[in-house]
Short mmCIF file of C-alpha atoms in Angstrom, two decimals:
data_model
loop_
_atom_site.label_atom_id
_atom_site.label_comp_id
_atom_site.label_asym_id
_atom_site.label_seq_id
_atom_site.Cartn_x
_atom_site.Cartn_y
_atom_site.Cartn_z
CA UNK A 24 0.00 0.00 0.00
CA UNK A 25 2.90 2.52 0.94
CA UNK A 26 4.83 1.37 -2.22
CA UNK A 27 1.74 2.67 -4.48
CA UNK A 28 1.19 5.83 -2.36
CA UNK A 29 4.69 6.84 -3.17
CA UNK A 30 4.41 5.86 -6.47
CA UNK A 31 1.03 7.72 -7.00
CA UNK A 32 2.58 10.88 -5.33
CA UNK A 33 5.42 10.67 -8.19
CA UNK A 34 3.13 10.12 -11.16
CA UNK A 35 1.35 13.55 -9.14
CA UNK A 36 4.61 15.52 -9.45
CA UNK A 37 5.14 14.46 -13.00
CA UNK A 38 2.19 15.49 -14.41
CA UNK A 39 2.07 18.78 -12.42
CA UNK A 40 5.56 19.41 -14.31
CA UNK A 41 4.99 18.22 -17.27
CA UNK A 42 1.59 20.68 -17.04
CA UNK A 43 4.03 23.46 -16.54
CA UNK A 44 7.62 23.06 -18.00
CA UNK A 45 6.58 21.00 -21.50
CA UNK A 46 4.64 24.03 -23.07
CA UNK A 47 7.30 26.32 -22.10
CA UNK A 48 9.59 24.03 -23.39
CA UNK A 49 7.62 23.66 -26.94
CA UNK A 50 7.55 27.56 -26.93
CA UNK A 51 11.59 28.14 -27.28
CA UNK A 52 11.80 24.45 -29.55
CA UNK A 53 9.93 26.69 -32.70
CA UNK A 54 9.55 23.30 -34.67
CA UNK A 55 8.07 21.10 -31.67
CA UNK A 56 4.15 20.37 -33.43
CA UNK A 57 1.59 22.90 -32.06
CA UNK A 58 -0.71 20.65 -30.18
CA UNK A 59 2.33 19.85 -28.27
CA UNK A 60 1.93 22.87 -26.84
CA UNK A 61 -1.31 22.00 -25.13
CA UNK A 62 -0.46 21.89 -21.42
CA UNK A 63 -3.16 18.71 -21.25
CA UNK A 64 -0.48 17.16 -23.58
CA UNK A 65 2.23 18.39 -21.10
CA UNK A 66 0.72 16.41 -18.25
CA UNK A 67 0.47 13.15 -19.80
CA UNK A 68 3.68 13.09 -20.51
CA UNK A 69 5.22 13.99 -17.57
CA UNK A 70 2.36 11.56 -16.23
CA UNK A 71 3.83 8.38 -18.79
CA UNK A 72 7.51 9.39 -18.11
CA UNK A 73 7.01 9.42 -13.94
CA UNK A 74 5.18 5.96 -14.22
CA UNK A 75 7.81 4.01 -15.63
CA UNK A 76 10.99 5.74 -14.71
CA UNK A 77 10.52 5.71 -10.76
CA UNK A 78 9.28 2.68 -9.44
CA UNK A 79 12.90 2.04 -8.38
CA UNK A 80 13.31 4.98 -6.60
CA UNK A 81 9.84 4.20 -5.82
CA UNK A 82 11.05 0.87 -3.52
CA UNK A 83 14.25 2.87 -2.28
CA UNK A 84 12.16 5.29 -0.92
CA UNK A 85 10.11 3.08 0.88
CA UNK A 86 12.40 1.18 2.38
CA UNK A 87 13.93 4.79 3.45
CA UNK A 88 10.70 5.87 5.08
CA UNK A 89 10.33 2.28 6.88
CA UNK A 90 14.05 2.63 8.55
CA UNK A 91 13.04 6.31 9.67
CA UNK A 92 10.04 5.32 11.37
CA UNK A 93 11.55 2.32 13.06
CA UNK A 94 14.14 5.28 14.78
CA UNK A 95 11.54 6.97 16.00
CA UNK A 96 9.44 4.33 17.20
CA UNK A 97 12.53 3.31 19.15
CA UNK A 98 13.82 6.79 19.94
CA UNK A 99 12.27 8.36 23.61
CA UNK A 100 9.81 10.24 23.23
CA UNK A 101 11.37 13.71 24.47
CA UNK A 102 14.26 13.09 21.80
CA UNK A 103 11.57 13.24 19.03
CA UNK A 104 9.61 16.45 20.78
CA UNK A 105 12.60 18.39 20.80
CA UNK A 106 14.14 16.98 17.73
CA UNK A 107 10.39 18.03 16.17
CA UNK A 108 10.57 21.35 17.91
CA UNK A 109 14.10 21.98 16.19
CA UNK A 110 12.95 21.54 12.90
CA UNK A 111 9.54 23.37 13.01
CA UNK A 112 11.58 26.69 14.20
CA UNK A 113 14.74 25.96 11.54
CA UNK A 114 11.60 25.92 9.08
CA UNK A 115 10.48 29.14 9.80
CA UNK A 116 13.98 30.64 10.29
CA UNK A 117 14.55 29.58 6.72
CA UNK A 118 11.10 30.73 5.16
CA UNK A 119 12.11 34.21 6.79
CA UNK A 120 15.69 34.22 4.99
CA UNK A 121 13.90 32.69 1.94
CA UNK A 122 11.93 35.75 1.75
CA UNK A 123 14.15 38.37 0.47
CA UNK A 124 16.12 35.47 -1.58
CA UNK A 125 13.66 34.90 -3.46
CA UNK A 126 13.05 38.56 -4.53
CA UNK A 127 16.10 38.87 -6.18
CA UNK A 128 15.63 39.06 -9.78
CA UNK A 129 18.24 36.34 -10.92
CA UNK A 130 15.85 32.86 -11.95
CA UNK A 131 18.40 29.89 -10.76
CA UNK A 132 19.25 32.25 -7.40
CA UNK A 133 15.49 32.92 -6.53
CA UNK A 134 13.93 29.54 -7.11
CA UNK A 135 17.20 27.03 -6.02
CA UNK A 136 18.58 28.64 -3.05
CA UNK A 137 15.35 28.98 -1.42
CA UNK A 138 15.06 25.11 -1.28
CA UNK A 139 18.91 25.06 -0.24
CA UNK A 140 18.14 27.09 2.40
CA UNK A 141 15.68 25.62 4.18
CA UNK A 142 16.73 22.01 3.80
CA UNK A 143 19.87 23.07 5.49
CA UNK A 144 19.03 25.20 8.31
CA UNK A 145 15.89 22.66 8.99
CA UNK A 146 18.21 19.95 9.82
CA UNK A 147 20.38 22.36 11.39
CA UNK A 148 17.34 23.11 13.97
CA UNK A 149 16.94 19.70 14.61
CA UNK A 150 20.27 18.26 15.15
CA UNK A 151 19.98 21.38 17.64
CA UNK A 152 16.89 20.71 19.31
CA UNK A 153 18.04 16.81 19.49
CA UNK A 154 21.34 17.12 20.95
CA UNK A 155 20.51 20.06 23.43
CA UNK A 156 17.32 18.08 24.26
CA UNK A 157 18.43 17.46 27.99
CA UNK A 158 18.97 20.80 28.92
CA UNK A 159 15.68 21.69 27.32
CA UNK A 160 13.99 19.61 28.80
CA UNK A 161 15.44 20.78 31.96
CA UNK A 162 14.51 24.30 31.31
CA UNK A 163 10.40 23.57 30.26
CA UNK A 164 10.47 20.59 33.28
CA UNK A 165 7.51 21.16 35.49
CA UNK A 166 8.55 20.62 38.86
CA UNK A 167 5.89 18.61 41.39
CA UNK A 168 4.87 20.42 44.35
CA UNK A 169 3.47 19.39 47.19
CA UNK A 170 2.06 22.95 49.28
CA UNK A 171 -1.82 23.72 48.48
CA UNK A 172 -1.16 27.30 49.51
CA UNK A 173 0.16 29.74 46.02
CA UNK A 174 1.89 31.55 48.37
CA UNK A 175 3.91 28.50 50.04
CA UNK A 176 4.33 27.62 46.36
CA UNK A 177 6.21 30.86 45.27
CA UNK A 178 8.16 30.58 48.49
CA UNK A 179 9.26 26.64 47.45
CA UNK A 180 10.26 27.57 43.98
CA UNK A 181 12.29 30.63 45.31
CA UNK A 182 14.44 27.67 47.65
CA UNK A 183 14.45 25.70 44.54
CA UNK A 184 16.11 28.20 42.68
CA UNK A 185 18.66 29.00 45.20
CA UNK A 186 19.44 25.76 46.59
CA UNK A 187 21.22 22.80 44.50
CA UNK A 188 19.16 19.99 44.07
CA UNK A 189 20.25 16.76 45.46
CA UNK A 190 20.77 13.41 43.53
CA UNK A 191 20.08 10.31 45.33
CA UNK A 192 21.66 7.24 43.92
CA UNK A 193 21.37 3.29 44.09
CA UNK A 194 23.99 2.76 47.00
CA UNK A 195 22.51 5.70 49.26
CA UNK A 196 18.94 5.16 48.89
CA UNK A 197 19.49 0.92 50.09
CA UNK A 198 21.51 2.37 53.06
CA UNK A 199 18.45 3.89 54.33
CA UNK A 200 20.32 6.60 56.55
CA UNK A 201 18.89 9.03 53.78
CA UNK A 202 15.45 8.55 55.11
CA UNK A 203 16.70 9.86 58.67
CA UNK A 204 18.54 13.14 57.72
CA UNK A 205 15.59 14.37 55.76
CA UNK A 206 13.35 13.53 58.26
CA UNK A 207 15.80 15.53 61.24
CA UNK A 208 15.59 18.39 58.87
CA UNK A 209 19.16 18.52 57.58
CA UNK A 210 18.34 18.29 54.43
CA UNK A 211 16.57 21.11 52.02
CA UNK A 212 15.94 21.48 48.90
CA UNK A 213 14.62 18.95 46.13
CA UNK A 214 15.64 15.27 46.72
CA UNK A 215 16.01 13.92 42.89
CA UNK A 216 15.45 10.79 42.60
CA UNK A 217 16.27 9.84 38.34
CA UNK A 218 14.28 7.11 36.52
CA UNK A 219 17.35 5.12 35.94
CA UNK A 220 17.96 4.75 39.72
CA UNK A 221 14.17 3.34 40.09
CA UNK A 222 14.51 0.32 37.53
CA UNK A 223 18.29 -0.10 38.72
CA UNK A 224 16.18 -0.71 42.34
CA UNK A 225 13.60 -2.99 40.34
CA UNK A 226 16.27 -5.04 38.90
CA UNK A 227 18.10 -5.70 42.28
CA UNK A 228 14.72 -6.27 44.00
CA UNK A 229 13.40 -8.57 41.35
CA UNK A 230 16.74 -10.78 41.85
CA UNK A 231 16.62 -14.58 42.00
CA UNK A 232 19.77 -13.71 44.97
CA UNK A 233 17.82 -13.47 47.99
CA UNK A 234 20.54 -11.20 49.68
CA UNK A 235 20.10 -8.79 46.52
CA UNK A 236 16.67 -8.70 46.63
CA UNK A 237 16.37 -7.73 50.39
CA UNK A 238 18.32 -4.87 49.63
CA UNK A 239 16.26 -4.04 46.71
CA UNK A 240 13.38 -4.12 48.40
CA UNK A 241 14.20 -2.29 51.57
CA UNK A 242 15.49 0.68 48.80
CA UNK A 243 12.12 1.03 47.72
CA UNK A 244 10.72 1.24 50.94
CA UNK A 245 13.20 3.99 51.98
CA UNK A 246 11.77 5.91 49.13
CA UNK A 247 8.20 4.95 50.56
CA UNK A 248 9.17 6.78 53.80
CA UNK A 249 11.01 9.34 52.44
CA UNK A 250 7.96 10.54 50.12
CA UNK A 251 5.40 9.34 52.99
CA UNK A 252 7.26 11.62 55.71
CA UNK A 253 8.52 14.86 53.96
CA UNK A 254 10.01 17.41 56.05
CA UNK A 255 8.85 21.10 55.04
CA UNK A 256 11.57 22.21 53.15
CA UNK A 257 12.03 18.97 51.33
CA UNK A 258 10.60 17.82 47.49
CA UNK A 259 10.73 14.75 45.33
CA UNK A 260 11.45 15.28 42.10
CA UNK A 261 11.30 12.01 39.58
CA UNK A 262 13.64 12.78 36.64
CA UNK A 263 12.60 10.41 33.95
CA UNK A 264 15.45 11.51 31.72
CA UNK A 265 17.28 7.96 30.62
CA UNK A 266 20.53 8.79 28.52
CA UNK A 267 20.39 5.77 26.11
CA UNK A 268 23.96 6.50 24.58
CA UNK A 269 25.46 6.04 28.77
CA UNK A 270 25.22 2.22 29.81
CA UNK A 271 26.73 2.67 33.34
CA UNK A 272 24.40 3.73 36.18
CA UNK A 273 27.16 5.72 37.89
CA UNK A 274 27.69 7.62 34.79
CA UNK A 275 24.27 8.71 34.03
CA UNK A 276 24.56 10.02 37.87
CA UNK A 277 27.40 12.21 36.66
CA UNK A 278 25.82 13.51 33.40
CA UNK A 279 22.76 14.10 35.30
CA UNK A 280 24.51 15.71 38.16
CA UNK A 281 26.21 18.54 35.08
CA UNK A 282 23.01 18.86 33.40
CA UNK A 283 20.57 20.29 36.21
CA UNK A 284 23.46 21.13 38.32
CA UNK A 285 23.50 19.09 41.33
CA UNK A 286 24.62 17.19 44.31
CA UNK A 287 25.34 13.84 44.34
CA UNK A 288 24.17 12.28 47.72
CA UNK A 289 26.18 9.00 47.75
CA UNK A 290 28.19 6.34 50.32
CA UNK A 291 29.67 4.58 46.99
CA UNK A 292 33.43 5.43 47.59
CA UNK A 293 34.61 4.88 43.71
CA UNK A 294 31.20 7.00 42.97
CA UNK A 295 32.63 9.88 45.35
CA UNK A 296 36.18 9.97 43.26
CA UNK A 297 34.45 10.03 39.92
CA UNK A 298 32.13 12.94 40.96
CA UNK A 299 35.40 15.21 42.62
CA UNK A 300 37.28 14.33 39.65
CA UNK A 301 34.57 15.29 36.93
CA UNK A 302 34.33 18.92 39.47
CA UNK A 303 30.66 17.56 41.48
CA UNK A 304 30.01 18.63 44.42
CA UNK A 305 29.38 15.41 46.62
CA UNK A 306 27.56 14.67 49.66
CA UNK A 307 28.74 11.45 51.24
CA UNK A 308 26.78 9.62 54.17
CA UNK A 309 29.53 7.86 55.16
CA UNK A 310 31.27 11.69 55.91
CA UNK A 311 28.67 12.62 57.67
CA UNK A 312 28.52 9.88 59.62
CA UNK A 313 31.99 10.31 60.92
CA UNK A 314 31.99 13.95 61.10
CA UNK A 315 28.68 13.12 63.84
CA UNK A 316 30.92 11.07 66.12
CA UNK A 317 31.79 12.25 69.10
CA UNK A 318 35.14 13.64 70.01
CA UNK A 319 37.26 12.08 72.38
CA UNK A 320 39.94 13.72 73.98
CA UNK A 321 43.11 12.16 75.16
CA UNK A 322 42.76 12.15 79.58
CA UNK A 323 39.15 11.25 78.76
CA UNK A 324 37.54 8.64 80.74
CA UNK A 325 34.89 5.78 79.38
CA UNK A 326 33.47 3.07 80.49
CA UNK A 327 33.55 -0.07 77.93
CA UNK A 328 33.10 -3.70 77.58
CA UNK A 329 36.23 -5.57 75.83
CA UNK A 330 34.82 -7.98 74.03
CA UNK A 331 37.80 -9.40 71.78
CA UNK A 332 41.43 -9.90 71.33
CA UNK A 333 43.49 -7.42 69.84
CA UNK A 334 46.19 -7.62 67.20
CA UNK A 335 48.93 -7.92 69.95
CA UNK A 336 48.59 -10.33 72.32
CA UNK A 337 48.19 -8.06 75.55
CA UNK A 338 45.74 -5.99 73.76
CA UNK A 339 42.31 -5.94 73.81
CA UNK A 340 39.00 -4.73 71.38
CA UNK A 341 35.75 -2.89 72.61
CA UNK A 342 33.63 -0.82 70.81
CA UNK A 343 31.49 2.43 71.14
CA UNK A 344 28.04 2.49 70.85
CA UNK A 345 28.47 4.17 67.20
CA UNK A 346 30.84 1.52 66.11
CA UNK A 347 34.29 3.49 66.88
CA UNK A 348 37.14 1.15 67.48
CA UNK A 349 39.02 1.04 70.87
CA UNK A 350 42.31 -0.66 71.06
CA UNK A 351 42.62 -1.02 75.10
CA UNK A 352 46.27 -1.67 76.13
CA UNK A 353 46.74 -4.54 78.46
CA UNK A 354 43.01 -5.28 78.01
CA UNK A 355 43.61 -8.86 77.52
CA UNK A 356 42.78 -10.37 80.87
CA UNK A 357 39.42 -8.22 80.95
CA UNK A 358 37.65 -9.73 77.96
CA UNK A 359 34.46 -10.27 78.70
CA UNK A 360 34.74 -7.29 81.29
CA UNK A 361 32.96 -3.57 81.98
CA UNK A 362 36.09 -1.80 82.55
CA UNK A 363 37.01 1.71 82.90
CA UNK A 364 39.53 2.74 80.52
CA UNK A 365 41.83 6.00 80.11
CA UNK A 366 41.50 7.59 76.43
CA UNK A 367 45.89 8.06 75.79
CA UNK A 368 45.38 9.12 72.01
CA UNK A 369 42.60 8.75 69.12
CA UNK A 370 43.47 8.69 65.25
CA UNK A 371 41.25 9.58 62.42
CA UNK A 372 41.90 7.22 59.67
CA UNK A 373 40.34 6.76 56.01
CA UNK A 374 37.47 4.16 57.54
CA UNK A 375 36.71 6.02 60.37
CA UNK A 376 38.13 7.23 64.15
CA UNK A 377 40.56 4.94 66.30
CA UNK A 378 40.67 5.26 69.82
CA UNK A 379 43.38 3.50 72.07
CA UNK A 380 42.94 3.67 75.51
CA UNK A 381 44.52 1.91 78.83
CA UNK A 382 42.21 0.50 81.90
CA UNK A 383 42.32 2.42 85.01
CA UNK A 384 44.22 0.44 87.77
CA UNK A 385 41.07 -0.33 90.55
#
């Protein structure tokens, strides 16, 4: 059916110029027969010649047509908006240039360069509305709020504007710690939360691994509780942008992260180098964490349980309640034992604090 559409439309462009060209072209040939002249005449010939010399083309065409729409079919669907909304404005860019073009009184100039021109800056308007489409769509993206009042409205889109918005990814959201800062307050802003992340969650929760799929699972329940308990100055923000041409998950973090701008809430350690390397700003859980321990100075007295053997034989292992290590001279003989213990100096290393500490003689 689409083969003898495009061949109809041909045998419809032949006729129309063989209506038009063939009786000119009998006018300047003075010994071409008179009833050549007829423009009737004119169309069935360009009507005859069209019929048999394009059903070749005819086929390539097709085939042409098919491959385009199996692109689009398969392209996302904001790709083909903006790639659309490109061309439509290169059109009328070009119809405006064509304008005084075509006024100039030279034939070939007036009636070929028009066509040049818009062909050319028509694609040119799409290839620019397709490759910018990201940060166009970030620009027309209609943010979700969640205040009834206009006025609380106006006030969240002012903090929007001022304050970075925050990217949540795989590693932080299945931690769960996330859910907790927000919920304290700490956190402002909009929480993004990009489409990618969500099916990465799917996949882990839909594992046949039953360790996997616990974690999967408890990630989307963290972003149950995080959308279920907002804190005032707090918004959700699904970006459904998917970067086909990026495979990794890490790296569509990044892209996203320079196209809003925004912060990249992680604990992924590899994730953290990538983002200070590529010049994101990075907020790591894990930083936090330590930066909310408590300082102990040397002098310092505690009260611990030693529950393990050290490295060195007279040494001993307890713990503080938020997990910091204590290396307890001569702690040996107390496993097992509340003791009281001396603080004599604490490190700061890259996995966290150290404490080592000696037990008070009773």
């Amino acid at each position: 059916m689409l083969n003898r559409l495009v061949h109809l439309l041909f045998i419809f462009i032949g006729g129309t110029l063989g209506y038009l060209f063939i009786p000119e072209i009998s006018n300047v040939l003075r010994e071409i027969p008179l009833w050549l002249i007829n423009p009737y005449v004119g169309t069935a010939f360009g009507v005859i010649i069209f019929y048999y010399t394009t059903f070749g083309l005819t086929h390539y065409i097709v085939n042409l047509m098919k491959l385009m729409e199996e692109s689009i079919i398969k392209a996302p669907v904001t790709d083909v908006t903006f790639g659309t909304m490109g061309l439509i404005l290169g059109l009328i860019v070009a119809y405006l240039i064509g304008i005084p073009i075509s006024a100039i009184q030279i034939p070939v100039v007036s009636t070929i360069s028009p066509i040049f021109v818009t062909i050319f800056i028509g694609y040119l308007g799409y290839q620019i509305g397709f490759k910018k489409r990201h940060e166009l769509n970030n620009l027309f993206s209609i943010t979700r709020h969640f205040s009834k009042d206009k006025k609380k409205a106006e006030e969240g889109a002012h903090k929007k504007n001022r304050i970075e918005m925050k990217i949540l990814d795989t590693s932080v959201i299945i931690d769960g710690r996330i859910a907790d800062i927000c919920e304290a307050g700490f956190i402002e802003g909009t929480l993004v939360i990009p489409d990618f992340v969500l099916g990465e969650l799917q996949h882990i929760a839909d594992s046949s691994d039953k360790l996997k799929r616990i974690r999967g699972q408890r990630g989307l329940d963290i972003l149950n509780k995080i959308r279920n308990n907002l804190h005032a100055n707090v918004e959700i923000e699904i970006y459904e942008g998917k970067f086909p041409d990026i495979q990794e998950v890490d790296s569509k973090l990044v892209k996203l992260a320079k196209v809003l701008p925004g912060v990249v809430i992680t604990n992924d350690f590899n994730l953290n180098k990538v983002c200070e390397l590529q010049g994101i700003k990075v907020l790591n859980i894990n930083d936090l964490a330590n930066a909310m321990k408590p300082i102990v100075l040397p002098g310092e007295k505690l009260k611990v349980q030693i529950i393990k053997h050290g490295k060195e034989y007279h040494q001993g292992i307890a713990y503080l309640n938020d997990g910091t290590m204590i290396v307890v001279d001569d702690g040996q003989e107390h496993i097992g034992q509340n003791v009281i213990v001396v603080v004599s100096k604490a490190l700061q290393t890259s996995t966290g604090r150290l404490i080592f500490a000696k037990p008070i003689c009773s």
